DNA sequence: TAGGACTCTGAATCGGGGC
DNA sequence: CGCCCCGATTCAGAGTCCT
C-alpha cells in the first residue's frame, strides 16, 4: 500500500491527497475546514476604520448543498484514514458547525464531546445588533459508535487543570502578538489558530510518536505543536504561500525535551484569581484558620492574603509545601476552611468567586 | 382565524397544537425539544449509586431520520407562527443540536448567534473517559435571512453586564435547591431549566406585552418567567403531570412591578430630533462656534441648522466628516459647544430637548 | 525607565427610513 | 428597488511614541 510521508506537507486538494494515503494510518486528525461565512458588505468600526474580514476564495461556496457535499467528501476519507483508536477534532462556528456535526453523525462518527473555545479577546459586535461572538466550537469524535478504546489522557488534562477534571469550555486567547505570523506587515493567514489550542488538543488525544493529520494545514499550527510535543504530522495544503510560511515556522520550532514532555503544564488557564481577592471580597475573613484535609496542619490568614504558620509567612502554596516538607504544593487543594465542622477546600471558594464575578 | 389563547397551557401533541394557531401570532419562541440522548446502559457513579438520567418515552427516537423528521415538522410550524420581527431560541446538547441547527438553516431561519450556557456546577464525567460536559448550546435565529428588524434589547443586556457588550457565553448555575420542583421528594422534571436562563433570554429578545410560545413546556419555566417579566405565554405540553406542576408554579409566581420592568432602551428607538430644531428652540444661537473634542476643528451654526466651515456648508454630519477627511461622521457626538470653558457635546443638548418635550 | 496617550486589530453571516 | 442621508456603534491586548 501507499507510503505514509511523515512530518511533511502534501501540496494539493485535501480530498485527492487523502485518497492517496492508506487506510487506518493516522492516530488523530485535526481539521479546520472553511467556515462558509456569508459576508454581504464591508464592516466598519465605530471609528470608521474597516474590518479586515475573511474574503479568501477558499471560503466561497455557492450554497449549503455545495458545502455539505464538500464536507461529506473529506469526512469520508478522514474516517477511512483513522486507526481504530483514533479520534478526530473539527473546529467551526455557527455558520458551518451544525452542518459538520450532522454530517459526522450521519457518517457514523461517535461524538465524544463538543468543546467550546472561549476567547478572552474576541472582536466586538460593532453595530450592537447581536451578542459578541466570543467562542468557536470543536467537535471531538471517535471513528465509530462501538469504539471505546480511543486515546484520551484523562490524568494529564486533569493535572493541567489544577487537579480538576477538564471541562468542555476552554478559555484561550486568540492568536496575536509575536505568535501571529506576518507577511509584509500584514497577517499571513486570515484564520491562524492559537498554539495553546492545539497544545491542549494534542495533549488530550494523542501520545508521543503518534501520527497527526491536518487536511487544512494553513499556517501550520498543528505541525508546529506536533513537533514541539514529539508527535509526527502530515499536513495537506494547496496554497504555496501558506506552505512556505508553515515550513519555515516548523523548522524554527524546537521539540521539548523528554522530561518536559512528561510533565507539560498549560501556560494559559482560567482567569487567575489571587487568594488575596477572596480575602478582599470577604469570602474568607482575616484570622481564619486553615486546615489540611486531615487536620494535621494549620495556618492563619492575614489581610494581604498570605498565611502565617508558626514563624513562617508566605503564599498558600509556599506554606503548604513548608509544613509537608515538600518541594511544592497546590495550596488551593491542600488548604481547607472549617464550615460547621466540614472541611471545604479553598478551591471551591475560588470557583464561587469566579462564578460570582462572571454572572 | 383561530383564537390565540394567552397565558394558558394547551394540552396535546406540539405539532398538532401549533397547527391550530394562526400565522404570525407570536413574538418569540423558546423551544427545549427532546435531546435524543443515546444512553446505552444505566450510568453508575464511582460509589456504585445510580444516576437518574433521562429515560422518558419522549426522548426515544429510532434513528436520526426519525428525529430529523420530527424536528423539521415542528420547526415548520414555529416559523409560520413567528411574527416578522420575532426570533426563536432552541436549546440542546451535542446529541441533537447539530441536527436542529442544520434543519433551521435548511428551513430558511437566519442564525443570529449560538449561545453557550456554561454551567457553574455540571455533573462530572464519573468514568474519566471524556471532558466534563459543562455546557449546553442555544441557537438564536430570526424568521428569515432578509429580516433585520428583530427584537434585541442591546442596551438592556449591556447594562446587565456591567456596561460591557453581552457575550455569547453565559455562566449560569443549573437548576437546584428551592428552585428545583419536587414531587414525592424526587425531581418533578428531568430537564428543568434554570429561571436565570429564561430571564436573560426574555430580557434580550422580547418586550413587555409580547407573546412567548414554548412548544415543549415541561415544568413551565418559560411561563413563570414570562409572567414575572410582564410577557404573555402560550405553553404546549402533552403530559398531564407536567401541566399540573406548571400551572401551580405559575399561579404562585408574582409579576414584577412596573418600575422594575423598565429597561434601558437604545437611542435608535428614541424620537428623532433634527439639529435645526435645537436652533429653532433657541438651545443653540445662530453664529455659535462648535468644536470637536480636542478643539482641532471649528464650525459656525447658521439659522437653518447647517454649519459653515471655511467655504463649506452642510449638515453637522457632513461637515464633521469633511473636516476629518472621513467618509461619514456622527455630528451629534463629534461637535461640542463651549459652556464656560467646558466642551458639551450636541448629543447632550439633544437629550435635554427630548426630556423637555416629555415633561 | 516607568507610565500614559494613542493607535491598531481580530473567522463578522453587523442599519433604517425617506424619496 | 436604488440612492442618499441620518446617525448609532467596540473590547482586550499589543505595539509605538512621548514625557
Short mmCIF file of N, CA and C (backbone and C1' of nucleotides) in Angstrom, two decimals, chain B residues 154 158 165 315 317 330 332 350, chain D residues 5-12:
data_model
loop_
_atom_site.label_atom_id
_atom_site.label_comp_id
_atom_site.label_asym_id
_atom_site.label_seq_id
_atom_site.Cartn_x
_atom_site.Cartn_y
_atom_site.Cartn_z
N UNK B 154 -30.40 45.42 23.05
CA UNK B 154 -28.94 45.50 23.20
C UNK B 154 -28.53 46.25 24.46
N UNK B 158 -26.49 45.04 27.82
CA UNK B 158 -25.21 45.66 28.14
C UNK B 158 -25.23 46.14 29.59
N UNK B 165 -20.68 44.91 26.41
CA UNK B 165 -21.48 44.11 25.49
C UNK B 165 -21.65 42.68 26.00
N UNK B 315 -24.75 69.69 6.71
CA UNK B 315 -25.28 69.22 7.99
C UNK B 315 -24.14 69.00 8.98
N UNK B 317 -23.34 66.39 10.27
CA UNK B 317 -22.67 65.14 9.92
C UNK B 317 -21.72 65.34 8.74
N UNK B 330 -20.79 60.99 12.86
CA UNK B 330 -21.97 61.28 13.68
C UNK B 330 -21.77 62.66 14.29
N UNK B 332 -23.62 64.50 16.06
CA UNK B 332 -24.13 64.67 17.42
C UNK B 332 -23.05 64.45 18.47
N UNK B 350 -29.33 67.54 22.87
CA UNK B 350 -30.47 66.84 22.28
C UNK B 350 -31.24 66.07 23.35
P DC D 5 -26.47 62.69 -0.09
"O5'" DC D 5 -27.00 62.80 1.40
"C5'" DC D 5 -28.34 63.21 1.64
"C4'" DC D 5 -28.79 62.66 2.97
"C3'" DC D 5 -27.80 62.89 4.12
"O3'" DC D 5 -28.50 63.56 5.15
"C1'" DC D 5 -28.55 60.65 4.08
P DC D 6 -27.69 64.26 6.30
"O5'" DC D 6 -28.34 63.61 7.60
"C5'" DC D 6 -29.75 63.46 7.66
"C4'" DC D 6 -30.09 62.36 8.65
"C3'" DC D 6 -29.36 62.47 9.99
"O3'" DC D 6 -30.30 62.24 11.02
"C1'" DC D 6 -29.02 60.34 9.04
P DG D 7 -29.93 62.73 12.49
"O5'" DG D 7 -29.09 61.53 13.09
"C5'" DG D 7 -29.71 60.29 13.30
"C4'" DG D 7 -28.67 59.26 13.64
"C3'" DG D 7 -27.61 59.76 14.64
"O3'" DG D 7 -27.32 58.69 15.54
"C1'" DG D 7 -26.57 58.82 12.82
P DA D 8 -27.89 58.78 17.02
"O5'" DA D 8 -27.74 57.27 17.52
"C5'" DA D 8 -28.56 56.27 16.96
"C4'" DA D 8 -27.81 54.96 16.97
"C3'" DA D 8 -26.81 54.81 18.11
"O3'" DA D 8 -26.98 53.54 18.71
"C1'" DA D 8 -25.70 54.50 16.03
P DT D 9 -26.26 53.34 20.16
"O5'" DT D 9 -24.93 52.59 19.76
"C5'" DT D 9 -25.03 51.32 19.11
"C4'" DT D 9 -23.66 50.90 18.68
"C3'" DT D 9 -22.54 51.29 19.63
"O3'" DT D 9 -22.27 50.20 20.48
"C1'" DT D 9 -21.93 51.54 17.33
P DT D 10 -21.19 50.39 21.67
"O5'" DT D 10 -19.90 49.77 20.97
"C5'" DT D 10 -19.91 48.41 20.62
"C4'" DT D 10 -18.55 47.80 20.82
"C3'" DT D 10 -17.91 48.17 22.15
"O3'" DT D 10 -18.25 47.15 23.09
"C1'" DT D 10 -16.34 48.46 20.34
P DC D 11 -17.90 47.41 24.63
"O5'" DC D 11 -16.56 46.56 24.82
"C5'" DC D 11 -16.66 45.15 24.94
"C4'" DC D 11 -15.29 44.55 24.97
"C3'" DC D 11 -14.33 45.13 26.01
"O3'" DC D 11 -13.72 44.03 26.65
"C1'" DC D 11 -13.30 45.12 23.90
P DA D 12 -12.89 44.15 27.95
"O5'" DA D 12 -11.57 43.39 27.52
"C5'" DA D 12 -11.69 42.15 26.83
"C4'" DA D 12 -10.38 41.82 26.18
"C3'" DA D 12 -9.15 42.06 27.05
"O3'" DA D 12 -8.30 40.95 26.89
"C1'" DA D 12 -8.94 43.24 25.02
#
